[in-house]
CSV table of C-alpha atoms in Angstrom, one decimal:
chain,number,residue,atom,x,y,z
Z,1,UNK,CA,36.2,-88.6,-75.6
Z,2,UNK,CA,38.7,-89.4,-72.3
Z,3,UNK,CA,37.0,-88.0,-69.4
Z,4,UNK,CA,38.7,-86.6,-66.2
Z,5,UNK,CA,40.1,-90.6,-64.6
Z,6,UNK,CA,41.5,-90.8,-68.1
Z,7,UNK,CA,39.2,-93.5,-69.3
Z,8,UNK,CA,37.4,-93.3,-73.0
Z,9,UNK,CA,33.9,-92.0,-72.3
Z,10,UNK,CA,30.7,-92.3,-74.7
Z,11,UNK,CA,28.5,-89.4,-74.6
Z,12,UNK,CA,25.0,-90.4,-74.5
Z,13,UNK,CA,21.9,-88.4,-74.7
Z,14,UNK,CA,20.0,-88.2,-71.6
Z,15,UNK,CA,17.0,-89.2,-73.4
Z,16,UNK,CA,18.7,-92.9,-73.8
Z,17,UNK,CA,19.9,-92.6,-70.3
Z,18,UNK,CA,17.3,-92.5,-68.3
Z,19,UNK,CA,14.8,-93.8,-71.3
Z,20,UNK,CA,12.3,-96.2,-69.2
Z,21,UNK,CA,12.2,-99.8,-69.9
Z,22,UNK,CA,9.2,-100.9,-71.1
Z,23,UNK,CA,6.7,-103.8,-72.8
Z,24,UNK,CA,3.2,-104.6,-73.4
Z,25,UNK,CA,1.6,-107.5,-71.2
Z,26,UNK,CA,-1.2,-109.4,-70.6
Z,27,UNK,CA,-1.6,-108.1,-67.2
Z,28,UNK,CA,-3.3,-110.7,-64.0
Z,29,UNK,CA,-6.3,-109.9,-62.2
Z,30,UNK,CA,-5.9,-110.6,-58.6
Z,31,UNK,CA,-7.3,-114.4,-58.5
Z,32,UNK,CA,-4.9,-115.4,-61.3
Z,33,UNK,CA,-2.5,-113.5,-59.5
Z,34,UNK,CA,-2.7,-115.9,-56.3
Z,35,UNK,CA,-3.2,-118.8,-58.6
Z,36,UNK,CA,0.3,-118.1,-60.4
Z,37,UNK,CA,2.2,-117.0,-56.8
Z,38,UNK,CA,0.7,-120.5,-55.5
Z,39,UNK,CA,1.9,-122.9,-58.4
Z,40,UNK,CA,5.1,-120.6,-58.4
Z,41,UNK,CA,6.0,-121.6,-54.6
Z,42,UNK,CA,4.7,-125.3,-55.3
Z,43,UNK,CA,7.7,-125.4,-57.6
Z,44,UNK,CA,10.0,-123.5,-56.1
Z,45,UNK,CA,10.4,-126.1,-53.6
Z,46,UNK,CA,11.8,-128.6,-56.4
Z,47,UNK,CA,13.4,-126.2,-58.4
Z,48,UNK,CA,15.2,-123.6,-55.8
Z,49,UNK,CA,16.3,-120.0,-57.7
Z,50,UNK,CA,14.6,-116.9,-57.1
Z,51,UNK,CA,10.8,-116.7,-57.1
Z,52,UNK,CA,9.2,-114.3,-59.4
Z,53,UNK,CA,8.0,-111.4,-56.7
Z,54,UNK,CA,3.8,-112.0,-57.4
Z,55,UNK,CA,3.0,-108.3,-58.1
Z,56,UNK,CA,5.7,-108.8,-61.7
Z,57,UNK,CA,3.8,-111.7,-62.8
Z,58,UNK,CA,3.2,-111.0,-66.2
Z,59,UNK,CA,2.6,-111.9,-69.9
Z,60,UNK,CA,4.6,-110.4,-72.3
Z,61,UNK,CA,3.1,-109.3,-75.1
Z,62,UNK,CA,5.5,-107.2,-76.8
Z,63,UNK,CA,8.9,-106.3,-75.4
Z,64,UNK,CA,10.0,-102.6,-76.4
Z,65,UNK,CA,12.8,-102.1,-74.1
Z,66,UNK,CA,14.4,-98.4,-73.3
Z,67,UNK,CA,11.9,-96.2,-74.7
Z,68,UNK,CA,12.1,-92.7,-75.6
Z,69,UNK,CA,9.7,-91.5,-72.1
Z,70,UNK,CA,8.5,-88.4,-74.5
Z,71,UNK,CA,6.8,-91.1,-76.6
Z,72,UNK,CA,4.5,-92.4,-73.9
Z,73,UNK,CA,1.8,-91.0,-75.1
Z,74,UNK,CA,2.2,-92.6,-79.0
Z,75,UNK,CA,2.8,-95.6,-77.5
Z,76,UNK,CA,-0.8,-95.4,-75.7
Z,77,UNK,CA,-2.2,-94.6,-79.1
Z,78,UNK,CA,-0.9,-97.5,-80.5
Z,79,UNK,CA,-2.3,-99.5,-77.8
Z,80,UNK,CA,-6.1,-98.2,-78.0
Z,81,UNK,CA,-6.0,-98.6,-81.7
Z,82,UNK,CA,-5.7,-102.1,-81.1
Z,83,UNK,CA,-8.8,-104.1,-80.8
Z,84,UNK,CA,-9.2,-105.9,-77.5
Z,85,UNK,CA,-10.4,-109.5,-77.2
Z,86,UNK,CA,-12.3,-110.8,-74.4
Z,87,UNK,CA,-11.0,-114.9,-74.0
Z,88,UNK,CA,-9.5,-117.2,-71.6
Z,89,UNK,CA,-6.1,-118.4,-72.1
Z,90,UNK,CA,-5.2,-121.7,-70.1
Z,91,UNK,CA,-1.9,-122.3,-68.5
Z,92,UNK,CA,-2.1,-125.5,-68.3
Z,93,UNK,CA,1.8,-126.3,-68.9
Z,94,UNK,CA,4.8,-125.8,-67.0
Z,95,UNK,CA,8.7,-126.0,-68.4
Z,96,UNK,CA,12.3,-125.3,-68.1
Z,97,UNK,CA,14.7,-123.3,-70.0
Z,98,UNK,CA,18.1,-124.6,-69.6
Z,99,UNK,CA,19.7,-121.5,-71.1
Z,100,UNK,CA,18.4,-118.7,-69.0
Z,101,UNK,CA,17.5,-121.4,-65.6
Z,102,UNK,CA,13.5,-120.3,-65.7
Z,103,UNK,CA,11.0,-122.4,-64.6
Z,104,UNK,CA,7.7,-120.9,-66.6
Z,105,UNK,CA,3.8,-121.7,-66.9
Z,106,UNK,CA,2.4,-121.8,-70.6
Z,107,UNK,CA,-0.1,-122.6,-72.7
Z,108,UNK,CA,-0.4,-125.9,-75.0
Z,109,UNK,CA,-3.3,-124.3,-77.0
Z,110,UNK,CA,-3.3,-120.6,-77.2
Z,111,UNK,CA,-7.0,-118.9,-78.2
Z,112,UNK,CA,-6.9,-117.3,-81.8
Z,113,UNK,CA,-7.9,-114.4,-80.4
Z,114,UNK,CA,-5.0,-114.1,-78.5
Z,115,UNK,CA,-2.9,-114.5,-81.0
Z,116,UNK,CA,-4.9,-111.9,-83.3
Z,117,UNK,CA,-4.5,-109.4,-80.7
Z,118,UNK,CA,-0.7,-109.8,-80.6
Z,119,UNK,CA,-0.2,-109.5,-83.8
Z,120,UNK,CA,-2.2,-106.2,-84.6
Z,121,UNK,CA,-0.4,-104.7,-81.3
Z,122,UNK,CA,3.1,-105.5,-83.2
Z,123,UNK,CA,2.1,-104.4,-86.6
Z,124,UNK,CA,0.8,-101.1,-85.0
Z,125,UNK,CA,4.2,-100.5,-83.0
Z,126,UNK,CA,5.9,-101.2,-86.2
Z,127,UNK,CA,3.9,-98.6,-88.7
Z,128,UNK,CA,4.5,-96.1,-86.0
Z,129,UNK,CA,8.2,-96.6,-85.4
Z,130,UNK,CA,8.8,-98.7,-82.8
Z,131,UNK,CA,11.2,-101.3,-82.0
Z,132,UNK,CA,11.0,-104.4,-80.4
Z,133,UNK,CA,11.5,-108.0,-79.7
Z,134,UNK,CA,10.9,-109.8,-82.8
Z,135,UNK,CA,10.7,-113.5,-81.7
Z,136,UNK,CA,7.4,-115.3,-81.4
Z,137,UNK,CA,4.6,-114.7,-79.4
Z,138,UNK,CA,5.0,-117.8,-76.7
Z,139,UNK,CA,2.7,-117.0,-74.1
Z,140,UNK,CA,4.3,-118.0,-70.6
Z,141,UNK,CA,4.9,-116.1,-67.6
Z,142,UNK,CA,8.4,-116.7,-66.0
Z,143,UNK,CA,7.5,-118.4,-62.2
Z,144,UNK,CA,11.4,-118.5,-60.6
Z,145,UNK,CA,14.8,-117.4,-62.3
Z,146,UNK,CA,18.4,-119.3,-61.4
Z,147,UNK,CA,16.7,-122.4,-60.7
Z,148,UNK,CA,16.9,-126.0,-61.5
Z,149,UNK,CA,14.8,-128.0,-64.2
Z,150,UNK,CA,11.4,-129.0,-61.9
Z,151,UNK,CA,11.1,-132.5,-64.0
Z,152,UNK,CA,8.0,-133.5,-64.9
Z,153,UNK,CA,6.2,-131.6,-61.5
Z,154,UNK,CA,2.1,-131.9,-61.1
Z,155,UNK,CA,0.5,-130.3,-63.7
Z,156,UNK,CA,-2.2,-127.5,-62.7
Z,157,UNK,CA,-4.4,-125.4,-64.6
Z,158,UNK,CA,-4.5,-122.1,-64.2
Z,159,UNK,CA,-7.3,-120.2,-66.1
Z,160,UNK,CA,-7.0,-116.6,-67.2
Z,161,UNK,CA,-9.5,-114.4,-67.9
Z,162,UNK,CA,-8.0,-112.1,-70.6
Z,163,UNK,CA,-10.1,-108.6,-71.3
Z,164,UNK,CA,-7.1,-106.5,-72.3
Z,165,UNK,CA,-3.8,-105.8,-71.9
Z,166,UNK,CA,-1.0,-102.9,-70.1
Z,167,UNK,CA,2.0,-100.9,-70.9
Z,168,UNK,CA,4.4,-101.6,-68.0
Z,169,UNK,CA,7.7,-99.9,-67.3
Z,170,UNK,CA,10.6,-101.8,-65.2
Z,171,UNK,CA,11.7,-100.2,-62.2
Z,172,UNK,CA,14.9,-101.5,-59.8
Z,173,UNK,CA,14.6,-101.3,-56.2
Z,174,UNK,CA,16.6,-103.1,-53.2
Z,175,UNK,CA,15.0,-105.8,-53.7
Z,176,UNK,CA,15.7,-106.2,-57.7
Z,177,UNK,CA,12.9,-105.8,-60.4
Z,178,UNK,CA,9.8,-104.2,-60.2
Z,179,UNK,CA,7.3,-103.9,-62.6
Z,180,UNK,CA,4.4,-101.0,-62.4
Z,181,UNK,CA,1.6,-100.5,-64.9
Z,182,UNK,CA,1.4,-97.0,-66.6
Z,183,UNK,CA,-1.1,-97.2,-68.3
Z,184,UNK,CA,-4.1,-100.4,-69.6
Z,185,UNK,CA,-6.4,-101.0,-72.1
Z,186,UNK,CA,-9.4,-102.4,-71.3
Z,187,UNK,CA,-11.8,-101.8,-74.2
Z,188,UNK,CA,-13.3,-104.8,-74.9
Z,189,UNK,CA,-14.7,-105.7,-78.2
């Protein structure tokens, strides 16, 4: 298809268009909130990059991508079907990746539960259609982007309360990436 400048167009649907990015993630309560904004600026001022604006911290549970919006409401289905653990997950370490320049805060033993939990969430999104990022759950939550390897910086334990977990869309503003919650699950079992 050439449109009117002359350059090859490809006709998408609108539905792909404007489809809403979205994931699952273990979603912070306001003290581990603070907690992860405080050990984010501590390293920020070895690593430089961007910090990680504090309402996005996150941990990504399941990442769908553009989604279909007229399939919110499966994807809610999918998520209450899920049974909800009540644990604490301890981020207790903090790393580089080289690749993508993040400085993150993770976990060096992640609760059973936990793990449970994400895998039921992926099977269900899988027996009812949906795709998503297939690499292994490695829980973290990404503290600055374009920054420089922190080195062996002061380990601090952050402890997380986890009693369920949201469906969050990705939203760009002036200010870059925002992340809002549409919808949570917090049945507990």
């Amino acid at each position: 298809d050439i449109g009117v400048t002359g350059v090859q167009t490809c006709a998408l649907p609108i539905s792909v268009i404007t489809a809403p990015k979205l994931f699952f993630a273990l979603w912070p309560d306001s003290e581990t909130r603070r907690a992860l904004s405080t050990r984010s600026k501590a390293l920020h001022k070895i690593s430089g990059g961007r910090l990680t604006r504090p309402e996005n911290l996150h941990l990504t549970l399941a990442f769908l991508g553009p989604t279909d919006a007229t399939r919110l409401a499966e994807l809610e289905a999918v998520a209450t079907s899920v049974k909800l653990v009540n644990c604490s997950l301890t981020l207790d370490e903090a790393g580089y990746w080289k690749h993508n320049k993040i400085v993150w805060a993770g976990s060096s033993k992640v609760p059973d539960k936990l793990v449970t939990m994400v895998h039921d969430l992926r099977e269900a999104l899988k027996k009812s259609g949906f795709r998503f990022d297939p690499k292994p759950f490695k829980p973290h939550v990404s503290l600055i982007r374009d920054a420089h390897d922190p080195g062996e910086a002061a380990k601090r334990s952050i402890r997380w309360k986890v009693a369920g977990f949201s469906l969050v869309r990705a939203y760009r503003d002036e200010q870059g990436l925002l992340y809002r919650v549409v919808s949570s699950c917090p049945k507990v079992e």
